[in-house]
């Protein structure tokens, strides 16, 4: 495997990813959310302390607050953009016939695939670094009267540690899984379904479902199963209020479960990329190879028809019979074509499972007084779905 050729592919994919409109939409969303945190439009603060009654307010610039911000932002805000950017690269090249170049160049399929992945990973890592710098600017530099009580002493470690421990592993996991699914299956619908399934699982189960009767072992298993790490942060440090002074001054302690969880999910995503690259290497050449027999078969009709010269005909062209189609026939033809086109859209297959998942989660995971299971009637279940 040539590192030089792989570096060329990675650099090209890096620049292409940063120029795509999807990436700039993500950057605009990051700017909006970062400024919203400082202005008070967006609230992901720790519920501890109250300056309005003379208490110490939890700082937005503390390590605990920024860890919660990066854990939530790097998962919920990034997941769709990162998955689309990483998972559709090889699919897009296949549709535009770029993969045919592999047959006429010394570039190997493995070099091409690894270069594509490393390029898109580096691009979103740069976006994540920009997110960190923007948060520094909005929370610690820009003058804002709303931040007087919530702005603590500036410390670079409060920003860099959450970026490296929560943000970067989440980006590696999302890019790896999306690239593996897109490269191995070549199906865009599965690339779009992956972030929807992960986000819905996190929002409606892993992050929010924590009844009082849940055992400690089951709770720790759910912490390990959450790829974002946000459940571990909430259940370990934020579930019991430790006081604003503690959250403003102390660092986030990492235990063995969290370290194992971070390493496991990152390794699984990289193993998924390696498996997808291996599958792509086996199938790329065969899928785009044209044998001499195929060429001879394709050229046979041309060779047979070449000596034949048709004599000019003086017979007039036949007149089409039957006239123009009726209004109903035209309507049926257009409706049939639109139905086939609609059935091939990925959004249709994503919206229906999304609705079903929310209905089922509200019915099965609803809790009543004292964390008791709530048995919903059809009317109550219908009323809870009015927000859809």
Tab-separated table of N, CA, C and O in Angstrom, residues 208-271:
chain	number	residue	atom	x	y	z
A	208	UNK	N	-32.654	9.261	28.687
A	208	UNK	CA	-33.785	9.695	29.510
A	208	UNK	C	-34.358	8.606	30.413
A	208	UNK	O	-34.989	8.920	31.417
A	209	UNK	N	-34.172	7.345	30.072
A	209	UNK	CA	-34.813	6.265	30.828
A	209	UNK	C	-33.918	5.846	31.979
A	209	UNK	O	-32.885	5.199	31.788
A	210	UNK	N	-34.291	6.219	33.197
A	210	UNK	CA	-33.522	5.861	34.381
A	210	UNK	C	-34.458	5.790	35.587
A	210	UNK	O	-34.433	6.664	36.460
A	211	UNK	N	-35.324	4.771	35.659
A	211	UNK	CA	-36.241	4.652	36.797
A	211	UNK	C	-35.488	4.326	38.085
A	211	UNK	O	-34.355	3.820	38.069
A	212	UNK	N	-36.123	4.592	39.196
A	212	UNK	CA	-35.476	4.381	40.497
A	212	UNK	C	-35.231	2.908	40.802
A	212	UNK	O	-34.327	2.571	41.568
A	213	UNK	N	-36.040	2.012	40.210
A	213	UNK	CA	-35.874	0.595	40.495
A	213	UNK	C	-34.816	-0.077	39.627
A	213	UNK	O	-34.551	-1.270	39.761
A	214	UNK	N	-34.184	0.665	38.727
A	214	UNK	CA	-33.166	0.080	37.850
A	214	UNK	C	-31.936	-0.284	38.672
A	214	UNK	O	-31.424	0.528	39.453
A	215	UNK	N	-31.449	-1.499	38.523
A	215	UNK	CA	-30.295	-1.962	39.299
A	215	UNK	C	-29.026	-1.253	38.845
A	215	UNK	O	-28.934	-0.723	37.729
A	216	UNK	N	-28.029	-1.276	39.730
A	216	UNK	CA	-26.765	-0.618	39.423
A	216	UNK	C	-26.055	-1.288	38.257
A	216	UNK	O	-25.458	-0.617	37.397
A	217	UNK	N	-26.128	-2.619	38.190
A	217	UNK	CA	-25.486	-3.322	37.082
A	217	UNK	C	-26.120	-2.984	35.749
A	217	UNK	O	-25.420	-2.768	34.749
A	218	UNK	N	-27.466	-2.943	35.708
A	218	UNK	CA	-28.143	-2.593	34.462
A	218	UNK	C	-27.853	-1.147	34.071
A	218	UNK	O	-27.689	-0.835	32.883
A	219	UNK	N	-27.788	-0.270	35.054
A	219	UNK	CA	-27.497	1.129	34.764
A	219	UNK	C	-26.096	1.289	34.184
A	219	UNK	O	-25.882	2.048	33.225
A	220	UNK	N	-25.125	0.585	34.722
A	220	UNK	CA	-23.765	0.664	34.199
A	220	UNK	C	-23.668	0.028	32.819
A	220	UNK	O	-22.874	0.478	31.975
A	221	UNK	N	-24.471	-1.001	32.576
A	221	UNK	CA	-24.500	-1.580	31.233
A	221	UNK	C	-25.047	-0.582	30.220
A	221	UNK	O	-24.557	-0.486	29.087
A	222	UNK	N	-26.065	0.185	30.604
A	222	UNK	CA	-26.598	1.218	29.716
A	222	UNK	C	-25.591	2.351	29.515
A	222	UNK	O	-25.519	2.942	28.428
A	223	UNK	N	-24.820	2.679	30.557
A	223	UNK	CA	-23.754	3.664	30.396
A	223	UNK	C	-22.745	3.203	29.344
A	223	UNK	O	-22.291	3.983	28.503
A	224	UNK	N	-22.383	1.934	29.409
A	224	UNK	CA	-21.423	1.402	28.449
A	224	UNK	C	-22.004	1.353	27.039
A	224	UNK	O	-21.289	1.534	26.054
A	225	UNK	N	-23.315	1.118	26.943
A	225	UNK	CA	-23.949	0.996	25.639
A	225	UNK	C	-24.178	2.333	24.965
A	225	UNK	O	-24.467	2.371	23.757
A	226	UNK	N	-24.081	3.442	25.686
A	226	UNK	CA	-24.300	4.763	25.113
A	226	UNK	C	-23.026	5.241	24.426
A	226	UNK	O	-22.051	5.569	25.097
A	227	UNK	N	-22.976	5.308	23.089
A	227	UNK	CA	-21.733	5.718	22.419
A	227	UNK	C	-21.346	7.157	22.699
A	227	UNK	O	-20.160	7.501	22.620
A	228	UNK	N	-22.305	8.015	23.024
A	228	UNK	CA	-21.988	9.428	23.243
A	228	UNK	C	-21.323	9.689	24.579
A	228	UNK	O	-20.620	10.691	24.745
A	229	UNK	N	-21.532	8.842	25.585
A	229	UNK	CA	-20.975	9.055	26.907
A	229	UNK	C	-21.774	9.987	27.790
A	229	UNK	O	-21.403	10.227	28.946
A	230	UNK	N	-22.882	10.525	27.283
A	230	UNK	CA	-23.649	11.490	28.058
A	230	UNK	C	-24.368	10.836	29.230
A	230	UNK	O	-24.484	11.441	30.303
A	231	UNK	N	-24.842	9.610	29.072
A	231	UNK	CA	-25.503	8.930	30.185
A	231	UNK	C	-24.526	8.700	31.337
A	231	UNK	O	-24.882	8.866	32.509
A	232	UNK	N	-23.290	8.320	31.011
A	232	UNK	CA	-22.295	8.127	32.073
A	232	UNK	C	-22.074	9.426	32.829
A	232	UNK	O	-21.986	9.430	34.058
A	233	UNK	N	-21.970	10.535	32.111
A	233	UNK	CA	-21.731	11.818	32.760
A	233	UNK	C	-22.876	12.190	33.689
A	233	UNK	O	-22.650	12.618	34.834
A	234	UNK	N	-24.096	12.018	33.230
A	234	UNK	CA	-25.253	12.402	34.041
A	234	UNK	C	-25.436	11.476	35.237
A	234	UNK	O	-25.678	11.929	36.356
A	235	UNK	N	-25.346	10.172	35.010
A	235	UNK	CA	-25.595	9.232	36.099
A	235	UNK	C	-24.465	9.228	37.120
A	235	UNK	O	-24.701	8.973	38.310
A	236	UNK	N	-23.247	9.504	36.709
A	236	UNK	CA	-22.110	9.449	37.623
A	236	UNK	C	-21.908	10.755	38.380
A	236	UNK	O	-21.625	10.742	39.586
A	237	UNK	N	-22.077	11.907	37.706
A	237	UNK	CA	-21.704	13.172	38.312
A	237	UNK	C	-22.856	14.166	38.480
A	237	UNK	O	-22.777	15.041	39.353
A	238	UNK	N	-23.879	14.104	37.661
A	238	UNK	CA	-24.889	15.157	37.665
A	238	UNK	C	-26.219	14.733	38.266
A	238	UNK	O	-27.066	15.597	38.517
A	239	UNK	N	-26.457	13.442	38.444
A	239	UNK	CA	-27.740	12.982	38.965
A	239	UNK	C	-27.954	13.482	40.395
A	239	UNK	O	-29.047	13.900	40.772
A	240	UNK	N	-26.913	13.451	41.201
A	240	UNK	CA	-26.951	13.961	42.578
A	240	UNK	C	-26.223	15.305	42.609
A	240	UNK	O	-25.058	15.398	42.206
A	241	UNK	N	-26.931	16.340	43.036
A	241	UNK	CA	-26.360	17.684	43.061
A	241	UNK	C	-25.224	17.761	44.082
A	241	UNK	O	-25.425	17.542	45.278
A	242	UNK	N	-24.030	18.072	43.611
A	242	UNK	CA	-22.858	18.170	44.477
A	242	UNK	C	-22.524	19.613	44.849
A	242	UNK	O	-21.498	19.861	45.489
A	243	UNK	N	-23.350	20.548	44.399
A	243	UNK	CA	-23.111	21.944	44.728
A	243	UNK	C	-22.388	22.685	43.630
A	243	UNK	O	-21.533	22.123	42.922
A	244	UNK	N	-22.755	23.955	43.454
A	244	UNK	CA	-22.156	24.755	42.385
A	244	UNK	C	-20.660	24.939	42.583
A	244	UNK	O	-19.895	24.974	41.609
A	245	UNK	N	-20.215	25.064	43.847
A	245	UNK	CA	-18.781	25.243	44.097
A	245	UNK	C	-17.975	24.039	43.620
A	245	UNK	O	-16.869	24.191	43.086
A	246	UNK	N	-18.519	22.835	43.786
A	246	UNK	CA	-17.827	21.634	43.331
A	246	UNK	C	-17.723	21.624	41.804
A	246	UNK	O	-16.645	21.383	41.240
A	247	UNK	N	-18.844	21.879	41.116
A	247	UNK	CA	-18.845	21.843	39.653
A	247	UNK	C	-17.997	22.958	39.049
A	247	UNK	O	-17.467	22.808	37.944
A	248	UNK	N	-17.846	24.078	39.743
A	248	UNK	CA	-17.086	25.201	39.202
A	248	UNK	C	-15.578	25.031	39.344
A	248	UNK	O	-14.822	25.658	38.593
A	249	UNK	N	-15.142	24.193	40.242
A	249	UNK	CA	-13.708	24.113	40.551
A	249	UNK	C	-13.082	22.752	40.283
A	249	UNK	O	-11.880	22.678	40.016
A	250	UNK	N	-13.858	21.679	40.337
A	250	UNK	CA	-13.288	20.340	40.244
A	250	UNK	C	-13.296	19.825	38.800
A	250	UNK	O	-14.195	20.151	38.015
A	251	UNK	N	-12.311	18.995	38.433
A	251	UNK	CA	-12.317	18.385	37.097
A	251	UNK	C	-13.242	17.164	37.050
A	251	UNK	O	-13.651	16.633	38.084
A	252	UNK	N	-13.558	16.732	35.863
A	252	UNK	CA	-14.392	15.551	35.668
A	252	UNK	C	-13.513	14.311	35.821
A	252	UNK	O	-12.614	14.072	35.002
A	253	UNK	N	-13.779	13.513	36.849
A	253	UNK	CA	-13.010	12.293	37.060
A	253	UNK	C	-13.480	11.174	36.145
A	253	UNK	O	-14.682	10.943	35.985
A	254	UNK	N	-12.542	10.469	35.529
A	254	UNK	CA	-12.852	9.390	34.599
A	254	UNK	C	-12.561	8.058	35.270
A	254	UNK	O	-11.457	7.832	35.785
A	255	UNK	N	-13.551	7.163	35.275
A	255	UNK	CA	-13.360	5.844	35.877
A	255	UNK	C	-13.049	4.809	34.801
A	255	UNK	O	-13.024	5.102	33.596
A	256	UNK	N	-12.827	3.579	35.232
A	256	UNK	CA	-12.470	2.518	34.298
A	256	UNK	C	-13.572	2.182	33.317
A	256	UNK	O	-13.299	1.843	32.158
A	257	UNK	N	-14.842	2.253	33.753
A	257	UNK	CA	-15.952	1.974	32.850
A	257	UNK	C	-15.970	2.951	31.689
A	257	UNK	O	-16.158	2.559	30.524
A	258	UNK	N	-15.773	4.231	31.983
A	258	UNK	CA	-15.821	5.228	30.915
A	258	UNK	C	-14.666	5.065	29.938
A	258	UNK	O	-14.847	5.153	28.714
A	259	UNK	N	-13.472	4.829	30.456
A	259	UNK	CA	-12.314	4.651	29.574
A	259	UNK	C	-12.509	3.435	28.677
A	259	UNK	O	-12.245	3.480	27.459
A	260	UNK	N	-12.995	2.327	29.260
A	260	UNK	CA	-13.248	1.133	28.455
A	260	UNK	C	-14.332	1.380	27.419
A	260	UNK	O	-14.251	0.886	26.283
A	261	UNK	N	-15.353	2.156	27.789
A	261	UNK	CA	-16.431	2.462	26.855
A	261	UNK	C	-15.936	3.289	25.685
A	261	UNK	O	-16.263	3.020	24.520
A	262	UNK	N	-15.111	4.313	25.956
A	262	UNK	CA	-14.574	5.147	24.881
A	262	UNK	C	-13.698	4.325	23.934
A	262	UNK	O	-13.825	4.423	22.713
A	263	UNK	N	-12.794	3.526	24.506
A	263	UNK	CA	-11.869	2.751	23.688
A	263	UNK	C	-12.625	1.707	22.871
A	263	UNK	O	-12.342	1.485	21.683
A	264	UNK	N	-13.621	1.059	23.471
A	264	UNK	CA	-14.360	-0.004	22.780
A	264	UNK	C	-15.104	0.529	21.567
A	264	UNK	O	-15.026	-0.048	20.468
A	265	UNK	N	-15.830	1.634	21.723
A	265	UNK	CA	-16.617	2.151	20.607
A	265	UNK	C	-15.739	2.691	19.490
A	265	UNK	O	-16.062	2.547	18.311
A	266	UNK	N	-14.611	3.301	19.840
A	266	UNK	CA	-13.690	3.777	18.803
A	266	UNK	C	-13.083	2.603	18.041
A	266	UNK	O	-12.996	2.619	16.801
A	267	UNK	N	-12.665	1.555	18.763
A	267	UNK	CA	-12.095	0.381	18.098
A	267	UNK	C	-13.128	-0.323	17.222
A	267	UNK	O	-12.806	-0.792	16.129
A	268	UNK	N	-14.374	-0.399	17.687
A	268	UNK	CA	-15.419	-1.021	16.868
A	268	UNK	C	-15.638	-0.259	15.567
A	268	UNK	O	-15.829	-0.863	14.503
A	269	UNK	N	-15.619	1.062	15.637
A	269	UNK	CA	-15.797	1.841	14.413
A	269	UNK	C	-14.619	1.660	13.462
A	269	UNK	O	-14.813	1.517	12.248
A	270	UNK	N	-13.395	1.624	13.995
A	270	UNK	CA	-12.229	1.420	13.132
A	270	UNK	C	-12.210	0.014	12.547
A	270	UNK	O	-11.805	-0.179	11.389
A	271	UNK	N	-12.633	-0.978	13.334
A	271	UNK	CA	-12.743	-2.331	12.783
A	271	UNK	C	-13.804	-2.391	11.694
A	271	UNK	O	-13.651	-3.115	10.692
